[in-house]
PDB file of C-alpha atoms in Angstrom:
ATOM      1  CA  MET A 249     -42.915  65.267  -8.390  1.00 49.00           C
ATOM      2  CA  ASN A 250     -41.871  66.485 -11.636  1.00 47.00           C
ATOM      3  CA  GLN A 251     -38.592  63.788 -11.875  1.00 56.00           C
ATOM      4  CA  HIS A 252     -41.425  61.530 -12.328  1.00 52.00           C
ATOM      5  CA  ILE A 253     -42.565  63.121 -15.344  1.00 48.00           C
ATOM      6  CA  GLU A 254     -39.373  63.570 -16.803  1.00 47.00           C
ATOM      7  CA  ARG A 255     -38.462  60.623 -16.094  1.00 53.00           C
ATOM      8  CA  GLN A 256     -42.218  58.990 -18.163  1.00 51.00           C
ATOM      9  CA  ALA A 257     -41.750  61.524 -21.069  1.00 46.00           C
ATOM     10  CA  THR A 258     -38.096  60.661 -21.504  1.00 50.00           C
ATOM     11  CA  ARG A 259     -39.446  56.376 -21.429  1.00 54.00           C
ATOM     12  CA  ARG A 260     -41.977  57.652 -24.229  1.00 56.00           C
ATOM     13  CA  GLY A 261     -39.355  59.037 -25.987  1.00 58.00           C
ATOM     14  CA  LEU A 262     -37.067  56.267 -26.514  1.00 58.00           C
ATOM     15  CA  ARG A 263     -40.061  53.868 -25.992  1.00 70.00           C
ATOM     16  CA  PHE A 264     -39.240  51.089 -28.749  1.00 81.00           C
ATOM     17  CA  THR A 265     -42.886  49.953 -30.587  1.00 94.00           C
ATOM     18  CA  LEU A 266     -43.215  47.082 -32.519  1.00 94.00           C
ATOM     19  CA  ASN A 267     -45.251  50.050 -35.281  1.00 95.00           C
ATOM     20  CA  GLY A 268     -42.238  52.153 -35.381  1.00 95.00           C
ATOM     21  CA  ALA A 269     -39.195  49.569 -35.423  1.00 96.00           C
ATOM     22  CA  LEU A 270     -41.600  47.748 -38.893  1.00 97.00           C
ATOM     23  CA  TRP A 271     -41.586  51.807 -40.738  1.00 95.00           C
ATOM     24  CA  THR A 272     -38.174  51.823 -39.753  1.00 96.00           C
ATOM     25  CA  LEU A 273     -36.843  48.428 -41.444  1.00 97.00           C
ATOM     26  CA  GLN A 274     -39.504  49.587 -44.609  1.00 97.00           C
ATOM     27  CA  VAL A 275     -38.113  52.591 -46.333  1.00 95.00           C
ATOM     28  CA  LEU A 276     -34.337  50.846 -45.540  1.00 96.00           C
ATOM     29  CA  PHE A 277     -34.959  47.817 -46.442  1.00 97.00           C
ATOM     30  CA  GLY A 278     -37.279  49.765 -49.546  1.00 97.00           C
ATOM     31  CA  PHE A 279     -35.075  51.806 -50.694  1.00 95.00           C
ATOM     32  CA  PHE A 280     -32.438  48.813 -50.700  1.00 97.00           C
ATOM     33  CA  PHE A 281     -34.062  46.494 -52.338  1.00 98.00           C
ATOM     34  CA  ALA A 282     -35.270  48.818 -55.226  1.00 97.00           C
ATOM     35  CA  GLY A 283     -32.148  49.683 -55.576  1.00 96.00           C
ATOM     36  CA  SER A 284     -30.521  46.500 -55.433  1.00 96.00           C
ATOM     37  CA  GLY A 285     -33.439  45.370 -58.162  1.00 97.00           C
ATOM     38  CA  PHE A 286     -32.535  49.021 -60.145  1.00 97.00           C
ATOM     39  CA  GLY A 287     -28.528  48.448 -60.510  1.00 96.00           C
ATOM     40  CA  LYS A 288     -30.318  44.491 -62.185  1.00 97.00           C
ATOM     41  CA  VAL A 289     -33.073  46.077 -64.175  1.00 97.00           C
ATOM     42  CA  LEU A 290     -30.257  48.627 -66.021  1.00 96.00           C
ATOM     43  CA  LEU A 291     -28.603  45.243 -67.081  1.00 96.00           C
ATOM     44  CA  TYR A 292     -31.117  44.924 -70.121  1.00 96.00           C
ATOM     45  CA  ASP A 293     -28.668  46.350 -72.066  1.00 95.00           C
ATOM     46  CA  ASP A 294     -26.353  44.125 -73.387  1.00 95.00           C
ATOM     47  CA  ALA A 295     -22.596  46.475 -72.978  1.00 92.00           C
ATOM     48  CA  LEU A 296     -23.571  46.435 -68.683  1.00 93.00           C
ATOM     49  CA  TYR A 297     -24.497  42.786 -68.781  1.00 94.00           C
ATOM     50  CA  ALA A 298     -21.056  41.937 -70.343  1.00 93.00           C
ATOM     51  CA  ALA A 299     -19.176  43.811 -67.978  1.00 91.00           C
ATOM     52  CA  ALA A 300     -21.322  42.981 -64.646  1.00 92.00           C
ATOM     53  CA  PRO A 301     -19.542  40.082 -64.349  1.00 92.00           C
ATOM     54  CA  ARG A 302     -16.312  41.412 -63.643  1.00 91.00           C
ATOM     55  CA  ALA A 303     -17.892  43.434 -60.431  1.00 89.00           C
ATOM     56  CA  VAL A 304     -20.711  40.707 -59.673  1.00 92.00           C
ATOM     57  CA  ALA A 305     -18.932  37.009 -60.164  1.00 92.00           C
ATOM     58  CA  TRP A 306     -22.417  35.140 -60.102  1.00 94.00           C
ATOM     59  CA  TYR A 307     -23.722  37.016 -62.650  1.00 95.00           C
ATOM     60  CA  ALA A 308     -21.651  35.542 -65.749  1.00 93.00           C
ATOM     61  CA  ALA A 309     -23.793  32.338 -64.092  1.00 94.00           C
ATOM     62  CA  VAL A 310     -27.391  33.410 -64.693  1.00 95.00           C
ATOM     63  CA  PRO A 311     -28.932  34.786 -68.120  1.00 96.00           C
ATOM     64  CA  GLN A 312     -29.739  38.587 -68.498  1.00 97.00           C
ATOM     65  CA  PRO A 313     -33.833  37.849 -68.707  1.00 97.00           C
ATOM     66  CA  LEU A 314     -33.479  36.267 -65.435  1.00 97.00           C
ATOM     67  CA  ILE A 315     -31.179  38.614 -63.887  1.00 97.00           C
ATOM     68  CA  VAL A 316     -33.221  41.941 -64.662  1.00 98.00           C
ATOM     69  CA  PHE A 317     -36.057  39.622 -63.454  1.00 98.00           C
ATOM     70  CA  ILE A 318     -34.760  38.824 -60.094  1.00 98.00           C
ATOM     71  CA  GLY A 319     -34.143  43.323 -60.938  1.00 98.00           C
ATOM     72  CA  VAL A 320     -38.066  44.075 -61.146  1.00 98.00           C
ATOM     73  CA  VAL A 321     -38.859  41.718 -58.215  1.00 98.00           C
ATOM     74  CA  GLU A 322     -37.060  43.618 -56.034  1.00 98.00           C
ATOM     75  CA  VAL A 323     -37.389  47.540 -57.570  1.00 97.00           C
ATOM     76  CA  LEU A 324     -41.636  45.834 -57.253  1.00 97.00           C
ATOM     77  CA  GLY A 325     -41.212  44.158 -53.942  1.00 98.00           C
ATOM     78  CA  GLY A 326     -39.102  47.495 -52.549  1.00 97.00           C
ATOM     79  CA  ILE A 327     -41.526  49.687 -53.618  1.00 96.00           C
ATOM     80  CA  GLY A 328     -44.453  47.742 -51.933  1.00 97.00           C
ATOM     81  CA  LEU A 329     -43.130  47.800 -48.502  1.00 97.00           C
ATOM     82  CA  VAL A 330     -43.590  51.177 -48.416  1.00 95.00           C
ATOM     83  CA  LEU A 331     -46.303  52.764 -50.340  1.00 93.00           C
ATOM     84  CA  PRO A 332     -49.486  50.623 -49.789  1.00 94.00           C
ATOM     85  CA  ALA A 333     -48.518  50.419 -46.423  1.00 93.00           C
ATOM     86  CA  MET A 334     -48.410  54.602 -46.513  1.00 90.00           C
ATOM     87  CA  THR A 335     -51.227  55.023 -48.824  1.00 88.00           C
ATOM     88  CA  GLY A 336     -53.734  52.545 -47.197  1.00 89.00           C
ATOM     89  CA  VAL A 337     -54.628  51.899 -50.574  1.00 87.00           C
ATOM     90  CA  ARG A 338     -54.693  48.112 -50.246  1.00 93.00           C
ATOM     91  CA  PRO A 339     -51.867  47.845 -47.892  1.00 95.00           C
ATOM     92  CA  LYS A 340     -52.200  43.671 -47.051  1.00 96.00           C
ATOM     93  CA  LEU A 341     -49.927  43.869 -50.392  1.00 97.00           C
ATOM     94  CA  THR A 342     -47.090  45.449 -48.048  1.00 98.00           C
ATOM     95  CA  PRO A 343     -46.662  42.069 -46.427  1.00 98.00           C
ATOM     96  CA  LEU A 344     -47.498  40.283 -49.535  1.00 98.00           C
ATOM     97  CA  ALA A 345     -43.837  42.123 -50.806  1.00 98.00           C
ATOM     98  CA  ALA A 346     -41.915  41.667 -48.000  1.00 98.00           C
ATOM     99  CA  ALA A 347     -43.130  37.709 -48.587  1.00 98.00           C
ATOM    100  CA  GLY A 348     -42.122  37.603 -52.166  1.00 98.00           C
ATOM    101  CA  LEU A 349     -38.500  39.303 -51.507  1.00 98.00           C
ATOM    102  CA  THR A 350     -38.202  36.659 -48.286  1.00 98.00           C
ATOM    103  CA  LEU A 351     -38.523  34.321 -50.840  1.00 98.00           C
ATOM    104  CA  THR A 352     -36.151  35.498 -53.620  1.00 98.00           C
ATOM    105  CA  MET A 353     -33.562  35.951 -50.554  1.00 98.00           C
ATOM    106  CA  ILE A 354     -33.814  31.908 -49.984  1.00 98.00           C
ATOM    107  CA  LEU A 355     -33.516  31.089 -52.840  1.00 98.00           C
ATOM    108  CA  ALA A 356     -30.717  33.914 -54.064  1.00 97.00           C
ATOM    109  CA  ALA A 357     -28.925  31.894 -50.522  1.00 98.00           C
ATOM    110  CA  GLY A 358     -29.734  28.827 -52.482  1.00 98.00           C
ATOM    111  CA  PHE A 359     -28.266  29.523 -55.099  1.00 97.00           C
ATOM    112  CA  HIS A 360     -25.181  31.262 -53.578  1.00 97.00           C
ATOM    113  CA  VAL A 361     -24.533  27.052 -51.142  1.00 98.00           C
ATOM    114  CA  VAL A 362     -25.144  25.288 -54.841  1.00 97.00           C
ATOM    115  CA  ARG A 363     -21.978  28.277 -56.362  1.00 96.00           C
ATOM    116  CA  GLY A 364     -19.855  27.471 -53.267  1.00 96.00           C
ATOM    117  CA  GLU A 365     -20.440  31.360 -52.326  1.00 96.00           C
ATOM    118  CA  TYR A 366     -20.082  31.284 -48.818  1.00 97.00           C
ATOM    119  CA  GLU A 367     -19.831  33.768 -47.785  1.00 97.00           C
ATOM    120  CA  LEU A 368     -22.827  35.603 -49.644  1.00 96.00           C
ATOM    121  CA  VAL A 369     -25.342  33.439 -48.007  1.00 98.00           C
ATOM    122  CA  PRO A 370     -25.347  35.661 -44.451  1.00 98.00           C
ATOM    123  CA  ALA A 371     -26.381  38.342 -46.335  1.00 97.00           C
ATOM    124  CA  THR A 372     -29.086  37.605 -48.405  1.00 97.00           C
ATOM    125  CA  VAL A 373     -29.798  35.461 -44.698  1.00 98.00           C
ATOM    126  CA  VAL A 374     -30.420  38.809 -43.371  1.00 98.00           C
ATOM    127  CA  LEU A 375     -31.885  40.231 -45.585  1.00 98.00           C
ATOM    128  CA  GLY A 376     -34.314  37.244 -45.957  1.00 98.00           C
ATOM    129  CA  GLY A 377     -34.768  37.531 -42.430  1.00 98.00           C
ATOM    130  CA  VAL A 378     -36.096  41.510 -41.976  1.00 98.00           C
ATOM    131  CA  SER A 379     -38.109  40.695 -45.000  1.00 98.00           C
ATOM    132  CA  ALA A 380     -39.750  38.319 -42.854  1.00 98.00           C
ATOM    133  CA  PHE A 381     -40.251  39.814 -39.685  1.00 98.00           C
ATOM    134  CA  VAL A 382     -41.930  43.261 -42.163  1.00 98.00           C
ATOM    135  CA  ALA A 383     -44.254  40.257 -43.732  1.00 98.00           C
ATOM    136  CA  VAL A 384     -46.031  38.732 -40.287  1.00 98.00           C
ATOM    137  CA  GLY A 385     -45.503  42.190 -38.451  1.00 97.00           C
ATOM    138  CA  ARG A 386     -47.570  43.898 -41.260  1.00 97.00           C
ATOM    139  CA  TRP A 387     -49.805  40.173 -41.854  1.00 97.00           C
ATOM    140  CA  LYS A 388     -50.324  39.199 -38.407  1.00 96.00           C
ATOM    141  CA  LEU A 389     -48.963  42.262 -35.076  1.00 96.00           C
ATOM    142  CA  ARG A 390     -49.191  45.419 -36.728  1.00 96.00           C
ATOM    143  CA  PRO A 391     -50.828  45.281 -39.734  1.00 96.00           C
ATOM    144  CA  VAL A 392     -51.906  49.253 -41.421  1.00 94.00           C
ATOM    145  CA  ALA A 393     -56.178  49.727 -42.112  1.00 93.00           C
ATOM    146  CA  PRO A 394     -56.673  50.285 -45.082  1.00 93.00           C
ATOM    147  CA  GLY A 395     -57.766  53.875 -45.578  1.00 88.00           C
ATOM    148  CA  ALA A 396     -59.316  57.001 -48.773  1.00 87.00           C
ATOM    149  CA  VAL A 397     -56.892  57.955 -50.761  1.00 84.00           C
ATOM    150  CA  THR A 398     -56.087  61.654 -49.375  1.00 87.00           C
ATOM    151  CA  THR A 399     -54.083  64.573 -50.869  1.00 91.00           C
ATOM    152  CA  ALA A 400     -52.556  63.571 -48.071  1.00 88.00           C
ATOM    153  CA  HIS A 401     -50.948  60.662 -48.818  1.00 85.00           C
ATOM    154  CA  VAL A 402     -50.351  61.894 -52.754  1.00 86.00           C
ATOM    155  CA  VAL A 403     -47.810  63.132 -51.389  1.00 90.00           C
ATOM    156  CA  ARG A 404     -46.529  61.631 -49.598  1.00 87.00           C
ATOM    157  CA  SER A 405     -46.439  58.924 -52.261  1.00 87.00           C
ATOM    158  CA  VAL A 406     -44.531  61.326 -54.694  1.00 91.00           C
ATOM    159  CA  ALA A 407     -42.242  62.236 -52.474  1.00 91.00           C
ATOM    160  CA  VAL A 408     -40.679  59.081 -51.667  1.00 88.00           C
ATOM    161  CA  LEU A 409     -41.017  57.721 -55.745  1.00 91.00           C
ATOM    162  CA  GLY A 410     -38.954  61.377 -56.258  1.00 94.00           C
ATOM    163  CA  ALA A 411     -36.602  60.438 -53.041  1.00 92.00           C
ATOM    164  CA  LEU A 412     -36.032  56.672 -54.574  1.00 92.00           C
ATOM    165  CA  ALA A 413     -35.772  59.189 -57.714  1.00 93.00           C
ATOM    166  CA  LEU A 414     -32.728  61.481 -56.502  1.00 95.00           C
ATOM    167  CA  LEU A 415     -31.436  58.889 -53.640  1.00 93.00           C
ATOM    168  CA  VAL A 416     -31.343  55.485 -55.973  1.00 93.00           C
ATOM    169  CA  PHE A 417     -32.406  55.296 -58.572  1.00 95.00           C
ATOM    170  CA  ALA A 418     -30.380  58.261 -60.380  1.00 95.00           C
ATOM    171  CA  PRO A 419     -27.211  57.763 -58.295  1.00 94.00           C
ATOM    172  CA  THR A 420     -27.885  54.137 -59.128  1.00 93.00           C
ATOM    173  CA  TRP A 421     -28.344  54.613 -62.755  1.00 94.00           C
ATOM    174  CA  TYR A 422     -24.843  57.436 -63.157  1.00 94.00           C
ATOM    175  CA  THR A 423     -22.132  54.712 -61.308  1.00 91.00           C
ATOM    176  CA  MET A 424     -23.602  51.569 -63.738  1.00 89.00           C
ATOM    177  CA  THR A 425     -23.225  53.456 -66.912  1.00 88.00           C
ATOM    178  CA  ASN A 426     -20.498  56.323 -66.394  1.00 87.00           C
ATOM    179  CA  VAL A 427     -18.305  53.845 -64.298  1.00 74.00           C
ATOM    180  CA  HIS A 428     -16.058  51.135 -66.180  1.00 69.00           C
ATOM    181  CA  PHE A 429     -15.754  47.517 -63.805  1.00 59.00           C
TER     182      PHE A 429
END
């Protein structure tokens, strides 16, 4: 009898859930998109923009304001993958953020195909596919119910924003402003 209980507990502990998968992807890709976007936002600085094509070739083909705009979209989309669902305040913004990131990646893939940068297409397809999965998952399959703003939600949100600032934004800013391409 004890073996049966242990097997059930083990299965429960290793059980794959759609909600768990969605949360994992939301956090990982939220941080990724926010960080990637923040690097593009920093290109508002003319000196950084002038040096950027040495590190990322396609930057030379895109006007500075468009790169900054794409960066803002990615930062807001990355934050939107996490915060609305985490706080329960307007959680329908999470699948909308994911859908916006999916569209951004579809456009990026098309841009890279037109430029003949085929080596960049798989990454944009994966990023777009994951974003689409989160959009569908949070819109139809496992939506997050709206909830009241609580102290715990606010603390978690501030912790996520603090983690973004310390783990993503600060290193990106430091690298972009102190490393010469």
